[in-house]
Each structure stands twice: as C-alpha cells, then as structure tokens.
Short mmCIF file of C-alpha atoms in Angstrom, two decimals:
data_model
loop_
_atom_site.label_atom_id
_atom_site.label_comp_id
_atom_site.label_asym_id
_atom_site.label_seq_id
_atom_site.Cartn_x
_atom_site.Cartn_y
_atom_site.Cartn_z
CA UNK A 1 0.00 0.00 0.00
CA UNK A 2 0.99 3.36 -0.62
CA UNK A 3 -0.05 6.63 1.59
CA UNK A 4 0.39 10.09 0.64
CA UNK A 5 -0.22 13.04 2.73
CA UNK A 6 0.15 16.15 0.54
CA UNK A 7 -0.20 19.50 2.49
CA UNK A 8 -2.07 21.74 0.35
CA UNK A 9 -2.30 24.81 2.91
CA UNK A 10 0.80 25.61 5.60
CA UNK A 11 3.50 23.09 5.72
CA UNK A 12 6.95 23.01 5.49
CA UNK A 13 7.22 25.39 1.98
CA UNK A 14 3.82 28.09 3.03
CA UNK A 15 4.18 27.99 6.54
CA UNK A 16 1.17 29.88 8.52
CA UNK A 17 0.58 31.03 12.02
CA UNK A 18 -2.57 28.90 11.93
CA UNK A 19 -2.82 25.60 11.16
CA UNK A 20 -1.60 23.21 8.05
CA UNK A 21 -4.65 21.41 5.74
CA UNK A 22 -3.73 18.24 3.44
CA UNK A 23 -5.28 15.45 1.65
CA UNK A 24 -4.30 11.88 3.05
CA UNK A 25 -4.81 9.48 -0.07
CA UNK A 26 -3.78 5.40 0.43
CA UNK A 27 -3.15 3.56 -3.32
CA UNK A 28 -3.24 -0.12 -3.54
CA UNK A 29 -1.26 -0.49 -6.90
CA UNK A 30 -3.11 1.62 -9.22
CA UNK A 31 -6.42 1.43 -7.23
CA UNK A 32 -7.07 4.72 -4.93
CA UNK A 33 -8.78 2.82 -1.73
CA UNK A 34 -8.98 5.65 0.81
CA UNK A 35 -8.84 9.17 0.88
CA UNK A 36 -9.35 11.92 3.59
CA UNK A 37 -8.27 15.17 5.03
CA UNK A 38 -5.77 16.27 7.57
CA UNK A 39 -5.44 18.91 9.93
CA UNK A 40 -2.04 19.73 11.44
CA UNK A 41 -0.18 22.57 13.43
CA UNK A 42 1.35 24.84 11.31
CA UNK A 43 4.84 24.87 11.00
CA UNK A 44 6.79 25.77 13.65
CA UNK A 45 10.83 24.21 12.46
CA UNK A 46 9.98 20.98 14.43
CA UNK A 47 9.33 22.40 17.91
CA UNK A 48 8.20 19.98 19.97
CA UNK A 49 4.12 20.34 20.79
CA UNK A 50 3.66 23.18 18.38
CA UNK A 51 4.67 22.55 14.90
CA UNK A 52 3.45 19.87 12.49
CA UNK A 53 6.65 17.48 11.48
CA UNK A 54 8.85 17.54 8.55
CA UNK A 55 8.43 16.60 5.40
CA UNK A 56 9.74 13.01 4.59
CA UNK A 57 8.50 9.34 4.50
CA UNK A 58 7.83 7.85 8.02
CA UNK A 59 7.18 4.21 8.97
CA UNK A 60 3.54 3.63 10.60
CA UNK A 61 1.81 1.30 12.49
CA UNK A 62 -1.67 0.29 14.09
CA UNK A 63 -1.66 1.39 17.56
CA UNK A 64 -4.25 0.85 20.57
CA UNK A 65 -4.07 2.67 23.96
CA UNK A 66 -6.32 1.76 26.70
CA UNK A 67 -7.40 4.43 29.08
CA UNK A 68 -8.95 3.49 32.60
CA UNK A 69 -12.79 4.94 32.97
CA UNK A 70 -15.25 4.68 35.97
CA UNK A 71 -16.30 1.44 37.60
CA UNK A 72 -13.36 -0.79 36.66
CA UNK A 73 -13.90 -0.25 32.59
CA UNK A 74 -11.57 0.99 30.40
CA UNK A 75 -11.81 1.89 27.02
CA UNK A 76 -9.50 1.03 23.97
CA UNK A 77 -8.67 3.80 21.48
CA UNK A 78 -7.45 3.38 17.83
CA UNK A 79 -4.40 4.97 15.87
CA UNK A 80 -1.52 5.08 14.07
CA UNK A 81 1.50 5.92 15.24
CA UNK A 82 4.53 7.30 12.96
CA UNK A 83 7.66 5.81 14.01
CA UNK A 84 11.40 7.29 13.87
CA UNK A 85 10.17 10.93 13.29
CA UNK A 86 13.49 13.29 13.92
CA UNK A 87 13.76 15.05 17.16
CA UNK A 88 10.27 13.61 17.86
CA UNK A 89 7.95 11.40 20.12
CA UNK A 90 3.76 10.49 20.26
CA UNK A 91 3.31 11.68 16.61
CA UNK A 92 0.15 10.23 16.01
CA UNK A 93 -2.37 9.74 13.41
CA UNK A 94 -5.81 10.00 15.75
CA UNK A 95 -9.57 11.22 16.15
CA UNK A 96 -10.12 15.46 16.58
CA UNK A 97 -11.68 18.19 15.38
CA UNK A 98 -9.75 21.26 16.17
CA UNK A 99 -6.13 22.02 15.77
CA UNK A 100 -6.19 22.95 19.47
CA UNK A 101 -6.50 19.48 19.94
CA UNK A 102 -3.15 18.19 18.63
CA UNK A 103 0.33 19.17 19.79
CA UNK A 104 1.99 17.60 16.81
CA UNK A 105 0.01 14.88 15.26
CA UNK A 106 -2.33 14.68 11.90
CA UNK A 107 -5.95 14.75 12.68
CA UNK A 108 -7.95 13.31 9.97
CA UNK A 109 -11.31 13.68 8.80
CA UNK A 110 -14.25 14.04 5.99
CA UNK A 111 -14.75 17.87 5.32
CA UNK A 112 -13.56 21.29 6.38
CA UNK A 113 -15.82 23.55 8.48
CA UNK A 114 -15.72 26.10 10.89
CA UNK A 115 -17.24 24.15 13.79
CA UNK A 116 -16.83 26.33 16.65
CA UNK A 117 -17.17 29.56 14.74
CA UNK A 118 -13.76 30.88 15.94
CA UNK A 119 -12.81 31.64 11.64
CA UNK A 120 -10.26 28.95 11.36
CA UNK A 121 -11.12 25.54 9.67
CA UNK A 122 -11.93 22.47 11.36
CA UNK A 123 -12.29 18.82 10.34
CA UNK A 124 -15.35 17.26 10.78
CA UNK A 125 -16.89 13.46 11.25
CA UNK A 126 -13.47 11.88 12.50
CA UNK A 127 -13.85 9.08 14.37
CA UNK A 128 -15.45 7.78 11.69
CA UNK A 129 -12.93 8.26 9.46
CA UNK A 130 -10.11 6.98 11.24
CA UNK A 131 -12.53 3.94 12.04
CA UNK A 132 -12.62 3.27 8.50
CA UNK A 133 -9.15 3.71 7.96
CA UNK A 134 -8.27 1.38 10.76
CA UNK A 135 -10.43 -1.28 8.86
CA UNK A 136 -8.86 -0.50 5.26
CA UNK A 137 -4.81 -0.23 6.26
CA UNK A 138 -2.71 -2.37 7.20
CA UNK A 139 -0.81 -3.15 10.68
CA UNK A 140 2.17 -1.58 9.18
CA UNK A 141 2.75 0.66 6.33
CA UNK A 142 4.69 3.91 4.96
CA UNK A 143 3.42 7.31 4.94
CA UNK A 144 5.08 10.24 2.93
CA UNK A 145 4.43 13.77 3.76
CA UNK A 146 5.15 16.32 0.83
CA UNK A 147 4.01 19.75 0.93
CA UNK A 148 3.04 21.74 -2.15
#
C-alpha cells in the first residue's frame, strides 16, 4: 500500500501562524482505496508540541491505547503511530476536530468547516474516518508527507 499526505495549505514550503490542511490518499497499486483530510499545526521548524513534522517518508503502524474509565472499565482507542520521526515522540495519526486538539500529530477527517465559529477551519466526522481507515490499512505501512 501506498499513503500520501500532501499538504495543500501551511506546511513546510507556506508555513502559517494557523494551522496546516492536506489530503491523506492510500493507493493499492493503481487502485485509490482511501482518501481523507488532515489537519495539522502549522509549521513551527519541528518544535516539539507546536509545529506539524517535517516533510519526509515515516514508517507507521496500528496502535491501541487503553485508558482506565469509571467502575473498573476501560476503554481502547485506535491509531496510528509514525515511528522514527526526527527530534520527535507520540506523533500520532488520531480522532479530533480542532487544531487545538493536537500538539503535533495529523488529525484526519471528511470535510472542512468552521465548527466552533472561531474563523479557522476544522475537520469534521473523524472518528469515523479513522474507524474506517483502521479497517482498510494495514498493521504496518509507509506514509510520505510532501508539501506543495
């Protein structure tokens, strides 16, 4: 499988104070078989919690984290995790809605609105989007990051 994220908006080469927008499309051979959008810090030269990460190709894998809830249940929470990212930690791939949300990982998503009304773009229905690209990707895979 092949996975692209292309920045679009922000990045690494049009850096803004706000936030970075991409398109996340995932190729089997020839054969597009997922395709969403991502929401990122902008970028901020790597700095830890703030900026998005470089451009470059990254190694991924399926990740679960289970976090303790009331009365003796937990709950187990889905996402992909990019692995060996420079001067970096945590960079995930996970569930969110606003860029104040992430301190360094890609959000994905179906659409771009302005939720919360606050004039900067959010990403809308993502858990079920990163549900079905749980289901469609496999345990381990590349992911390169280019920014136009």
């Amino acid at each position: 499988m092949k996975v692209v994220l292309t920045r679009t908006k922000g990045g690494t080469k049009e850096p803004n104070e706000t936030q970075t927008l991409g398109n996340l499309i995932a190729f089997d051979g020839l054969i597009k078989v997922f395709e969403c959008l991502t929401l990122e810090k902008p970028w901020k030269e790597n700095k830890n919690g703030v900026s998005c990460i470089p451009d470059g190709t990254y190694k991924v894998r399926k990740w679960h984290s289970e976090e303790a809830k009331e009365a003796g249940k937990s709950v187990t929470y889905n996402h992909f995790q990019l692995m060996e990212v420079k001067g970096r930690n945590g960079i995930l791939i996970h569930t969110g809605n606003y860029v104040t949300q992430i301190h360094g990982c890609v959000l994905v998503g179906s659409a771009f609105v302005d939720i919360n009304g606050d004039g900067v773009l959010d990403l809308s229905n993502s858990s079920q989007t990163l549900a079905k690209m749980f289901n469609c990707f496999p345990d381990d895979f590349n992911l390169t990051i280019i920014s136009l």
